[in-house]
Short mmCIF file of N, CA and C in Angstrom, two decimals:
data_model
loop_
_atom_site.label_atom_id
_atom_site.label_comp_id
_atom_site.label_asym_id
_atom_site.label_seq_id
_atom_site.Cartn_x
_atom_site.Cartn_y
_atom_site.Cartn_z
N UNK A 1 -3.43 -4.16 24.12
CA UNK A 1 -4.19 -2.94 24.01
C UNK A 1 -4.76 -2.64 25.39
N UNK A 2 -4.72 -1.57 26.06
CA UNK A 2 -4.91 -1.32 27.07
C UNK A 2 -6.44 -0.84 27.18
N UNK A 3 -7.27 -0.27 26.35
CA UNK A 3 -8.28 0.35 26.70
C UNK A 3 -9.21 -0.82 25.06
N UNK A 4 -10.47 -0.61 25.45
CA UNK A 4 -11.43 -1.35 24.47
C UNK A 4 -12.36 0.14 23.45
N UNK A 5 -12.58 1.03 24.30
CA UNK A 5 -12.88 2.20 23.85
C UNK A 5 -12.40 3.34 24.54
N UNK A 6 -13.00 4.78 23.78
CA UNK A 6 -12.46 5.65 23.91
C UNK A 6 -13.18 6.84 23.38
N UNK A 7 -14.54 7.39 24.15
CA UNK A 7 -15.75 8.07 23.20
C UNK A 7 -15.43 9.75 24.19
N UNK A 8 -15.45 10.72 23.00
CA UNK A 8 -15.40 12.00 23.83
C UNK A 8 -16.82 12.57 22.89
N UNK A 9 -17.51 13.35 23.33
CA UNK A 9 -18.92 13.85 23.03
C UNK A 9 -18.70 15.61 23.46
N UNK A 10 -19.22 16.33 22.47
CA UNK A 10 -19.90 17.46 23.36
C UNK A 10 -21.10 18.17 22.68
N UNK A 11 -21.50 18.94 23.85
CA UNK A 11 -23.08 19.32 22.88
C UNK A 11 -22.80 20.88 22.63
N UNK A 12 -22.44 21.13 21.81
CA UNK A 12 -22.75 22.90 21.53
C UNK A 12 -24.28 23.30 21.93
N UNK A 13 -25.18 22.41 21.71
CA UNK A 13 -26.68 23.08 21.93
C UNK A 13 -27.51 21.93 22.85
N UNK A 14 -28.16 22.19 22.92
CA UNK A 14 -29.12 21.57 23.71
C UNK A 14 -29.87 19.95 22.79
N UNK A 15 -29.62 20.32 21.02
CA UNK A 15 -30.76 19.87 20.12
C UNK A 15 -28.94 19.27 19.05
N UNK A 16 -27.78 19.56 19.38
CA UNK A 16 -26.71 18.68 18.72
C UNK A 16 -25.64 18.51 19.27
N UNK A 17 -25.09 17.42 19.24
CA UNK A 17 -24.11 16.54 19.92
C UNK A 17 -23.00 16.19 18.98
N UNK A 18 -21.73 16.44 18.96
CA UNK A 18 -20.80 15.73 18.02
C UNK A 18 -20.13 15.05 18.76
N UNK A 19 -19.59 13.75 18.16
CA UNK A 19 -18.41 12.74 19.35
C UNK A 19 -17.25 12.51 18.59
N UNK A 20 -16.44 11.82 19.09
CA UNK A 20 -15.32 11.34 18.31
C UNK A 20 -15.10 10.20 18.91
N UNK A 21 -14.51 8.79 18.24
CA UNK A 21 -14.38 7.80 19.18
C UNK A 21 -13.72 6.69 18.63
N UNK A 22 -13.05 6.14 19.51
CA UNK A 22 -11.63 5.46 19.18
C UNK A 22 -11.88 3.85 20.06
N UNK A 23 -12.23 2.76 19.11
CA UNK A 23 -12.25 1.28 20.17
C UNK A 23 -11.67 0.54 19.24
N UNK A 24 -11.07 -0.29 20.25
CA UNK A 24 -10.30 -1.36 19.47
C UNK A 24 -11.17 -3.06 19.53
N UNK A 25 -11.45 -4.13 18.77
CA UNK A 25 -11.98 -4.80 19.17
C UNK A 25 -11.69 -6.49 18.23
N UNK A 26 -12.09 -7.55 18.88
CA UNK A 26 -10.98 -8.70 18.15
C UNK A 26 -12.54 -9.56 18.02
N UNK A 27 -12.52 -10.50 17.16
CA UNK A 27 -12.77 -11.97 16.96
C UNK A 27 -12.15 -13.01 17.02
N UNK A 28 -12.79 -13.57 17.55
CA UNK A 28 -11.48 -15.48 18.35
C UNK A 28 -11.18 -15.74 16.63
N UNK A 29 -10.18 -16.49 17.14
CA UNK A 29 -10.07 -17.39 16.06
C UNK A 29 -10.92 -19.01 16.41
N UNK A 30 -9.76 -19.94 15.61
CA UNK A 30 -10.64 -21.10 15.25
C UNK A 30 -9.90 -22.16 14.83
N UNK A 31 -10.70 -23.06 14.38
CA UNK A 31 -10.17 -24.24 13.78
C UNK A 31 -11.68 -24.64 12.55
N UNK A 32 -10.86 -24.83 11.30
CA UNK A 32 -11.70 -25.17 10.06
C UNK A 32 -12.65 -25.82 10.30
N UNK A 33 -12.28 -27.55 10.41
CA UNK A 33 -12.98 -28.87 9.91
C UNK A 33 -12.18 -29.80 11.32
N UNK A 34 -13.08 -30.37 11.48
CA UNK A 34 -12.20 -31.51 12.54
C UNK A 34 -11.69 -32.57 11.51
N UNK A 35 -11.35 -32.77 10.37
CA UNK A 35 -10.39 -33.80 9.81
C UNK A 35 -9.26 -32.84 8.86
N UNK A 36 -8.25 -33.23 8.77
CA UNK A 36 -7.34 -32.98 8.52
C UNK A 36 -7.03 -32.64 6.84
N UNK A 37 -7.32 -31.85 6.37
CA UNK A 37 -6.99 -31.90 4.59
C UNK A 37 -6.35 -32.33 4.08
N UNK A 38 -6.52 -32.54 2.76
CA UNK A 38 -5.58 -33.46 2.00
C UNK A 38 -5.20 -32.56 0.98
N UNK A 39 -4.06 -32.34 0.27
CA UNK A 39 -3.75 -31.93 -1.13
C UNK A 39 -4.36 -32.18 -2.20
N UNK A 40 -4.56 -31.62 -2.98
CA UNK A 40 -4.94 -32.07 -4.65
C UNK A 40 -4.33 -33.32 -4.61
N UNK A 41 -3.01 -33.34 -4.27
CA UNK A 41 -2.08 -35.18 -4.97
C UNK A 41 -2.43 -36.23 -3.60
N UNK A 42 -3.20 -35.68 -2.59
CA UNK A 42 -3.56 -36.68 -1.98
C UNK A 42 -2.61 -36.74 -0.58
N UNK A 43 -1.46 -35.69 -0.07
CA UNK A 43 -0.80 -35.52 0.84
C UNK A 43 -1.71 -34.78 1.51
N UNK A 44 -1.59 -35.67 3.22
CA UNK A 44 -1.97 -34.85 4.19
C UNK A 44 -1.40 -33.37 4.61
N UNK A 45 -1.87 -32.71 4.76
CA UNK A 45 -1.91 -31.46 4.97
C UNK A 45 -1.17 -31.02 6.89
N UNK A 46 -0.56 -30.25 7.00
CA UNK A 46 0.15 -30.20 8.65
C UNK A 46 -1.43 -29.81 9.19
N UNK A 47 -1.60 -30.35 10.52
CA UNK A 47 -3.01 -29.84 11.48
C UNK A 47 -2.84 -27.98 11.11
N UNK A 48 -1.87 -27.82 11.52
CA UNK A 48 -1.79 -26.04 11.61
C UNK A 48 -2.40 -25.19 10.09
N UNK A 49 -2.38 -26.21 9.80
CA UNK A 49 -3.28 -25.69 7.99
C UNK A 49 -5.08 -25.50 8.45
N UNK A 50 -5.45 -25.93 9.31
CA UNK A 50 -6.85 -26.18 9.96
C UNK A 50 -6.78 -24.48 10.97
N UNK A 51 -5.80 -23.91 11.35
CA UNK A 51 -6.34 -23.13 12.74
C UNK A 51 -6.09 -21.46 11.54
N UNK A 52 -7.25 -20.68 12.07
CA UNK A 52 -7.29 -19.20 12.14
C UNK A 52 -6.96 -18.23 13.17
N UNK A 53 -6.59 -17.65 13.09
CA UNK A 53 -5.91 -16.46 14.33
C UNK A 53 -7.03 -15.46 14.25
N UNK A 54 -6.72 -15.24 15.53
CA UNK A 54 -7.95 -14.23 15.92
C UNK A 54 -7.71 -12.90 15.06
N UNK A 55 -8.89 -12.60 14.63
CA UNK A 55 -8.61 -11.13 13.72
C UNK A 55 -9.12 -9.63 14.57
N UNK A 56 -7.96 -9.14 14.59
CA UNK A 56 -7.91 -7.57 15.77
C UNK A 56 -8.64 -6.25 14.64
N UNK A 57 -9.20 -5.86 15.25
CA UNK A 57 -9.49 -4.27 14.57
C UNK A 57 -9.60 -2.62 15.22
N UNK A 58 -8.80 -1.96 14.67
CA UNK A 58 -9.10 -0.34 15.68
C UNK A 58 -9.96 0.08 14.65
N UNK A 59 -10.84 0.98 15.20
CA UNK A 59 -11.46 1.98 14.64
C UNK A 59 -11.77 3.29 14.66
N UNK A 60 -11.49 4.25 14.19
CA UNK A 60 -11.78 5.79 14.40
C UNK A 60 -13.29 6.34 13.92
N UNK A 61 -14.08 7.19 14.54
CA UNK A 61 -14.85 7.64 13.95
C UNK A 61 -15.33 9.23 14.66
N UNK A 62 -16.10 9.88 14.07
CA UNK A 62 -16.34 11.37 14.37
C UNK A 62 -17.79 11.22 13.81
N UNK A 63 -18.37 12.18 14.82
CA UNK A 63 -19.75 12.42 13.62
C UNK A 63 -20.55 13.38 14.58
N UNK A 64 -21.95 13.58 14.39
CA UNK A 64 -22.60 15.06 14.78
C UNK A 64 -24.13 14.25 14.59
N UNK A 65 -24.62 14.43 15.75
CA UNK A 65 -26.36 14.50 15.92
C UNK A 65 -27.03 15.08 16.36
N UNK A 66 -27.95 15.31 15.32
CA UNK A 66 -28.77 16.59 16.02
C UNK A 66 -30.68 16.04 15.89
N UNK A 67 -31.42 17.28 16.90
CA UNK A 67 -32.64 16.57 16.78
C UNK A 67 -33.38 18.02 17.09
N UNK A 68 -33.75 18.76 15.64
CA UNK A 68 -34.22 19.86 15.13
C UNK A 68 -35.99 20.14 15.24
N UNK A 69 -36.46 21.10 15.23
CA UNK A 69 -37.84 21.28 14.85
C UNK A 69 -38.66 20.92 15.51
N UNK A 70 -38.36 21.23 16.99
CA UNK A 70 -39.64 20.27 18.10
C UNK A 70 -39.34 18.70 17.88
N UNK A 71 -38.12 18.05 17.78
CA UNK A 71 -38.08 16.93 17.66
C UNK A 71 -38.90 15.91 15.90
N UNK A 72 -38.86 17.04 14.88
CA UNK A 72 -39.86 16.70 14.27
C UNK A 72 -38.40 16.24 12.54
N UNK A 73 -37.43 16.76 12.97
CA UNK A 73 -36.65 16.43 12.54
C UNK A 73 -34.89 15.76 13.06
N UNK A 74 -34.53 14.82 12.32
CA UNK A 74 -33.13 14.30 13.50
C UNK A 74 -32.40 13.86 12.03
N UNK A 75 -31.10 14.32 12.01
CA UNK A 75 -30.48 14.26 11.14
C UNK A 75 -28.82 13.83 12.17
N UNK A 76 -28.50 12.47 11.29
CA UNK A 76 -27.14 12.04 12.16
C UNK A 76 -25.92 11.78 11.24
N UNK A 77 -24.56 12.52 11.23
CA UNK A 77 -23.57 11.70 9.94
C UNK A 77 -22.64 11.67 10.86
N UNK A 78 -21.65 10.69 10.19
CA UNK A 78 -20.57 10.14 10.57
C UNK A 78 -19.46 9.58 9.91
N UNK A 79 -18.42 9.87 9.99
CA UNK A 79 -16.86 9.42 9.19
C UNK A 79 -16.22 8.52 10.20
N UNK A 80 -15.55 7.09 9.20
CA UNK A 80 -15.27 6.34 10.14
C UNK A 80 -13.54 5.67 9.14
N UNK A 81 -13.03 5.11 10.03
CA UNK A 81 -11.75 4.73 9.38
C UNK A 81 -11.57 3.39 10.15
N UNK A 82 -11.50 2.10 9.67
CA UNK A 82 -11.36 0.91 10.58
C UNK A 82 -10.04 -0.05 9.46
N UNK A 83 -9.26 -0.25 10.53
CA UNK A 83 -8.14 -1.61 10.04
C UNK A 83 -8.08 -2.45 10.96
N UNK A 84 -7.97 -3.56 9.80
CA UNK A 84 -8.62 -5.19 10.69
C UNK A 84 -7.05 -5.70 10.36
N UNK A 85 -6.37 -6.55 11.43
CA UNK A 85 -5.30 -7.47 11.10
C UNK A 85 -5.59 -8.89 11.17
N UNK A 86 -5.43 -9.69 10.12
CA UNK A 86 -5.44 -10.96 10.12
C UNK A 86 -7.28 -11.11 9.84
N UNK A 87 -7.32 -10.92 9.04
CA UNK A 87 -8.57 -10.71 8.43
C UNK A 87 -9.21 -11.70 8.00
N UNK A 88 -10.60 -12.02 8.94
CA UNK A 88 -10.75 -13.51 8.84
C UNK A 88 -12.04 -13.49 7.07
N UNK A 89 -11.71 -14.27 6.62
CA UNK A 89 -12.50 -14.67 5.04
C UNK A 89 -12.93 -15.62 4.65
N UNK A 90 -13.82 -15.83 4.18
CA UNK A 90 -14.18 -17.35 3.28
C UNK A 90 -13.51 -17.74 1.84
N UNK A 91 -12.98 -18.86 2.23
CA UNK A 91 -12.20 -19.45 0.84
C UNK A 91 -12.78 -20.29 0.17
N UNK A 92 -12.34 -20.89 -0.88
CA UNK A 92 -12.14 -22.31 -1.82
C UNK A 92 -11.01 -22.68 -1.40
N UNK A 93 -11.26 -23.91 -1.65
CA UNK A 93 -9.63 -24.66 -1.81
C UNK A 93 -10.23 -26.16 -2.71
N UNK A 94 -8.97 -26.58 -3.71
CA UNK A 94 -9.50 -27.46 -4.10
C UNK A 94 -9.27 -29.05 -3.18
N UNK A 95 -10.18 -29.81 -3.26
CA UNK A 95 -10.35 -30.87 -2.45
C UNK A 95 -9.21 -32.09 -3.16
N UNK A 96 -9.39 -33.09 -2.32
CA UNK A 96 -8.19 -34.19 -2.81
C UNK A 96 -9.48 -34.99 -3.85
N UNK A 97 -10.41 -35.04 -4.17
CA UNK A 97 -11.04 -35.31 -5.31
C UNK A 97 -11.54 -34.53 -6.12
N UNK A 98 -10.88 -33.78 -6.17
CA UNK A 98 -11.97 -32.57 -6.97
C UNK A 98 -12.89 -31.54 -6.26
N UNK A 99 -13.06 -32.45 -5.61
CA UNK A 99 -13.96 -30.82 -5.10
C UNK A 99 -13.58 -29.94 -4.36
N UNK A 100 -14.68 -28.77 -3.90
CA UNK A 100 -13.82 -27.82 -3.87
C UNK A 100 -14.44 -27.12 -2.10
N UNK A 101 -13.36 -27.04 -1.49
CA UNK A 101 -13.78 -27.37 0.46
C UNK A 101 -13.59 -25.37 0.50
N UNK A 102 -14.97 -25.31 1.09
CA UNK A 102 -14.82 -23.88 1.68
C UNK A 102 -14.35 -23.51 2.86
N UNK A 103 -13.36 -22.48 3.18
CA UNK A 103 -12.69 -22.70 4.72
C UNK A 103 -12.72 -20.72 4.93
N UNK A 104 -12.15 -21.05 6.35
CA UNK A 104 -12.33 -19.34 6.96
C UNK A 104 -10.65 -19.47 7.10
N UNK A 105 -10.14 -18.19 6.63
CA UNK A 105 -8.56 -18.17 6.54
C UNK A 105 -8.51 -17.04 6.69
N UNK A 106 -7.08 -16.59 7.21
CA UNK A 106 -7.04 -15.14 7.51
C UNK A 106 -6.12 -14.97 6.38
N UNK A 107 -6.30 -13.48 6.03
CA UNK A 107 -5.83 -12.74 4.82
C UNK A 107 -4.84 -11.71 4.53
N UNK A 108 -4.88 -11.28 6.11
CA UNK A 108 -3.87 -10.19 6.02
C UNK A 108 -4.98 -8.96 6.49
N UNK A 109 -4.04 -7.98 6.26
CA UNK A 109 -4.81 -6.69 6.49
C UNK A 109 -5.87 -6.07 5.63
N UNK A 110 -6.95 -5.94 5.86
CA UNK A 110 -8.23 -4.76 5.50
C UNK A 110 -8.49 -3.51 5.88
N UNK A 111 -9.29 -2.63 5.58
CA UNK A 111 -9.21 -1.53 5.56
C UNK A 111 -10.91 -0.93 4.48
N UNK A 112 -11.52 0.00 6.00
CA UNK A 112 -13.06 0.02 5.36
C UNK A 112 -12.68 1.65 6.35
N UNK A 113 -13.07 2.60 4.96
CA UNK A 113 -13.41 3.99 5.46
C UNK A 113 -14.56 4.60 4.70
N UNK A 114 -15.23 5.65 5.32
CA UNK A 114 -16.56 5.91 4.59
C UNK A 114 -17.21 6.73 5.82
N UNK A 115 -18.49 7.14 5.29
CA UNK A 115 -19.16 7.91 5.58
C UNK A 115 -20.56 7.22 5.54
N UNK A 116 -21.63 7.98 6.66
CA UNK A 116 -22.64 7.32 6.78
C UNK A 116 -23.47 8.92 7.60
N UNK A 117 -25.05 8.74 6.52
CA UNK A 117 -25.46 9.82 6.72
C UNK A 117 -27.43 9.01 6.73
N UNK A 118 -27.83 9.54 8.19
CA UNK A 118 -29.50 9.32 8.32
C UNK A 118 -30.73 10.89 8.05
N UNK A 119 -31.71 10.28 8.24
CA UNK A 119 -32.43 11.39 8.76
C UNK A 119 -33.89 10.73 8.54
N UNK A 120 -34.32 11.48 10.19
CA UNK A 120 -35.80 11.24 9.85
C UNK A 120 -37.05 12.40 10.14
N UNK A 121 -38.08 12.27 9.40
CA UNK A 121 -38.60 13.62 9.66
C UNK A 121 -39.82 12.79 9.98
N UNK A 122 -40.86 13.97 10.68
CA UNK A 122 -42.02 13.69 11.06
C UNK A 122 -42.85 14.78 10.66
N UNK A 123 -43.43 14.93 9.28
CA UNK A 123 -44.34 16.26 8.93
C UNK A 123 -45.53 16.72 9.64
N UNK A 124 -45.93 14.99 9.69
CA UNK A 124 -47.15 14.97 10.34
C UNK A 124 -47.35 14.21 11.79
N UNK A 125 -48.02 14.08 12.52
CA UNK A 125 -48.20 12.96 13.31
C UNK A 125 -48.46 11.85 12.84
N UNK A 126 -47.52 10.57 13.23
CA UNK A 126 -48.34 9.58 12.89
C UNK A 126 -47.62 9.31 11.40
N UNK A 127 -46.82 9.92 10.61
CA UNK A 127 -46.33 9.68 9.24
C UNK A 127 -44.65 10.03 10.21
N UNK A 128 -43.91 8.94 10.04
CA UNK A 128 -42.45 8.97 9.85
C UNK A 128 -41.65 8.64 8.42
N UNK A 129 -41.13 9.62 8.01
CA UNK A 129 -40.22 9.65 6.92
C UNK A 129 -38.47 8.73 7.29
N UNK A 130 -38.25 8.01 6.75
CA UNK A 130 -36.36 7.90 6.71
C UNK A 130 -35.77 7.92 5.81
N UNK A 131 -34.32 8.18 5.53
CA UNK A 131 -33.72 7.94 4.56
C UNK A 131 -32.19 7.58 4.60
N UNK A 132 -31.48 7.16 4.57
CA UNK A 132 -29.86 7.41 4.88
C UNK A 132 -29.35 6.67 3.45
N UNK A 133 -27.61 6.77 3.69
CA UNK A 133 -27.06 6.75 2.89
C UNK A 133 -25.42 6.39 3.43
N UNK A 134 -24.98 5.92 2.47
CA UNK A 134 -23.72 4.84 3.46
C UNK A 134 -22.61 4.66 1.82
N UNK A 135 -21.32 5.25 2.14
CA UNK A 135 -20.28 4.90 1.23
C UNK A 135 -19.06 4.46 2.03
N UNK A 136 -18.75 2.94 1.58
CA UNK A 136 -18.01 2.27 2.21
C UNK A 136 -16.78 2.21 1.08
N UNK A 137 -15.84 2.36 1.61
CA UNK A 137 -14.08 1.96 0.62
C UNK A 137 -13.39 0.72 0.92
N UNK A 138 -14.00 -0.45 1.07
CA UNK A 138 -13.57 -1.18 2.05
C UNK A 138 -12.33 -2.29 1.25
N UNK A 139 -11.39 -2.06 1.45
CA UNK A 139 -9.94 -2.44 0.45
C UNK A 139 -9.23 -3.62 0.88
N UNK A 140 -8.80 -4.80 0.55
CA UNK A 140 -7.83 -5.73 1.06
C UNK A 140 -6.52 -4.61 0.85
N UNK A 141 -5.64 -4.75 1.91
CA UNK A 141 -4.29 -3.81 1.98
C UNK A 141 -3.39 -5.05 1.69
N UNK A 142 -3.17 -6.17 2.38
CA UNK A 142 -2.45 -7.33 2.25
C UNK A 142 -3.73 -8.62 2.27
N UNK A 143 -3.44 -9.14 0.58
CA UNK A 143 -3.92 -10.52 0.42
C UNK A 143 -3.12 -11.15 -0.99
N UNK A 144 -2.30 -11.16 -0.48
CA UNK A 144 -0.92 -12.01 -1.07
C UNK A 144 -1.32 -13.29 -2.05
N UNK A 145 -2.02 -14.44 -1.54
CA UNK A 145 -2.38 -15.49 -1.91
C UNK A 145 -3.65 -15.72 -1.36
N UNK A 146 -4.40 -15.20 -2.48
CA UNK A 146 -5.58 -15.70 -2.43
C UNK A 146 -6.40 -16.45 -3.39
N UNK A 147 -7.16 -17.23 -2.68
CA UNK A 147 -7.39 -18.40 -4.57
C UNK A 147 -7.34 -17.81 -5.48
N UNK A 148 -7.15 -18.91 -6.60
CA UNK A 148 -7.67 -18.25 -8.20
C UNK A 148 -8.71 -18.64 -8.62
N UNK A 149 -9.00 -17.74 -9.40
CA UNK A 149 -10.71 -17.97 -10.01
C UNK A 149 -10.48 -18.95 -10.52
N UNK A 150 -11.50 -19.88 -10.75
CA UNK A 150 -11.83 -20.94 -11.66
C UNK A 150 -11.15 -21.29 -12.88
N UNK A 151 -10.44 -21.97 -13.38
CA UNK A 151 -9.46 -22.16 -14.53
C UNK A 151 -8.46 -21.81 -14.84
N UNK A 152 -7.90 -20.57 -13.55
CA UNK A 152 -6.79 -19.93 -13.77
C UNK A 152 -5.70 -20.96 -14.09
N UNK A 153 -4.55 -20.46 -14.58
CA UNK A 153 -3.38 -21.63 -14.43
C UNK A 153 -2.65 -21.19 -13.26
N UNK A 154 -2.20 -20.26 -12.86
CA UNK A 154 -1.68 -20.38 -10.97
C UNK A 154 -2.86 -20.63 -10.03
N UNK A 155 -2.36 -21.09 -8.71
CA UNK A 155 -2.96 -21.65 -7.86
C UNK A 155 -3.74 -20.25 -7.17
N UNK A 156 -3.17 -19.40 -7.17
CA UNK A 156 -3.49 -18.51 -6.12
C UNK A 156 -3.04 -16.92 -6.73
N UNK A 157 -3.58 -15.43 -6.38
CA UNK A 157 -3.63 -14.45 -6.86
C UNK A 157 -3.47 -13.33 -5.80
N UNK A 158 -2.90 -12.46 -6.07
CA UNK A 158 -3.00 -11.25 -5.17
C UNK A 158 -3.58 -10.26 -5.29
N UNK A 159 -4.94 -10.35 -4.09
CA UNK A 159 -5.78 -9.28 -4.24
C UNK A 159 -5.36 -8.29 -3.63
N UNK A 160 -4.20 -7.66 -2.89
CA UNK A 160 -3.77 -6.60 -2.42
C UNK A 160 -4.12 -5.40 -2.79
N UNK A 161 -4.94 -4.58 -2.53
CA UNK A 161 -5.29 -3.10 -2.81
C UNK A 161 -6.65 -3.07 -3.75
N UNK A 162 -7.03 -4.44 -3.77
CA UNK A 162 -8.48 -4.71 -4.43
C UNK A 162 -9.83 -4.56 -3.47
N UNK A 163 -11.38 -4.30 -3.57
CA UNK A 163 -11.96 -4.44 -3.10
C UNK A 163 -12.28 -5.44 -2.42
N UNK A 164 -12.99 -5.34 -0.80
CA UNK A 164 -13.36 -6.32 -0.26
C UNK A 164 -14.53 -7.18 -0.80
N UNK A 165 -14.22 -8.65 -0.94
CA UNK A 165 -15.51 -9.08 -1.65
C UNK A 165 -17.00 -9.25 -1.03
N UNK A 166 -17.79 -8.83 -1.41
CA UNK A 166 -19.33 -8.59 -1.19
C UNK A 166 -19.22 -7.58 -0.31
N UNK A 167 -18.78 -6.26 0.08
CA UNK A 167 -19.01 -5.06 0.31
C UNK A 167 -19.15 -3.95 -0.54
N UNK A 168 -20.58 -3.66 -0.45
CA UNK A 168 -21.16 -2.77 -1.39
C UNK A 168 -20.46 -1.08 -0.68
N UNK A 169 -20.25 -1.07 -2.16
CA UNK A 169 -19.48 0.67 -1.77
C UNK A 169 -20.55 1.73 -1.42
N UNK A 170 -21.81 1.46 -1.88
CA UNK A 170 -22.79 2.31 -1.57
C UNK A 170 -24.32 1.52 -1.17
N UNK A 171 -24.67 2.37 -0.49
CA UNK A 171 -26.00 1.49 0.38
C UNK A 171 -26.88 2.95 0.36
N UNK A 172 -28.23 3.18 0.32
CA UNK A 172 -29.34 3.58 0.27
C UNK A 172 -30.39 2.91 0.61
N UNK A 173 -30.88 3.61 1.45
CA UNK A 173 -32.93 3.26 1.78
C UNK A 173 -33.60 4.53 2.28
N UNK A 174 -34.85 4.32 1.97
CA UNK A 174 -35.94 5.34 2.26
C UNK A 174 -37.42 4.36 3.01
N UNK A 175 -37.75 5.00 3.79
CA UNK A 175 -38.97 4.15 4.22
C UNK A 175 -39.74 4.98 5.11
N UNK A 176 -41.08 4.97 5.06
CA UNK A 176 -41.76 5.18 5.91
C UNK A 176 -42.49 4.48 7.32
#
């Protein structure tokens, strides 16, 4: 990838700004556990079962800020589109006694688009209002083999085109 970002801005007014902006950006990879896993039946596992690949992501986004009313109001939104390759995650796996070893594994491709909207007002001096609001779509595109829940009878399941786990599709706050 030749460039890391890529931000164009312009201001129609003095009081709003819209941008558009394009960066690409990675996380290292890794290595699990410094000992080597074992199978359920007790076979060592190849070292290369231990390493994660670095996970790459581009992202697109657009959005518009403005700062209204003698500064007494600022209202900011934004649309964003991001795909991650090699998508780093937290697993299970079952252990060579039973138990059950949590590891970071890559997954394949993800995919998080949404919208994200602020604002804060100031009625008075001295009283700041906020509020925003945030809808995330954030989708596994490729996850082929990924554990199975608890008791399943296959080892492993495909979450492909399922939600990302623990990303809330919607987020809200208000505060003064």
């Amino acid at each position: 990838m030749l460039f890391r970002s890529l931000n164009l801005s312009y201001k129609p007014t003095q009081a709003v700004m819209a941008y558009a902006l394009v960066s690409y950006g990675a996380k290292a990879g890794g290595f699990n556990s410094p000992a080597v896993p074992q199978s359920t039946t007790g076979v060592i596992e190849p070292i290369s079962t231990l390493a994660v690949k670095p996970e790459t992501a581009i992202d697109y986004e657009g959005g518009v800020k403005a700062t209204l009313l003698d500064h007494r109001l600022i209202l900011n939104g934004d649309l964003y589109w991001t795909e991650v390759s090699d998508y780093q995650a937290n697993t299970t796996v079952p252990g060579p006694t039973g138990t059950v070893l949590s590891l970071i594994t890559n997954v394949g491709k993800m995919r998080s688009r949404g919208f994200e909207l602020d604002a804060t007002a100031v009625p008075i001096d001295g009283l700041n209002l906020t509020a925003s609001a945030g809808y995330n779509d954030a989708t596994y595109l490729s996850f082929d083999l990924a554990p199975a829940v608890q008791g399943a009878v296959a080892a492993t399941q495909n979450l492909s085109g399922r939600p990302v786990v623990e990303a809330p599709k919607w987020t809200l706050s208000v505060g003064e």
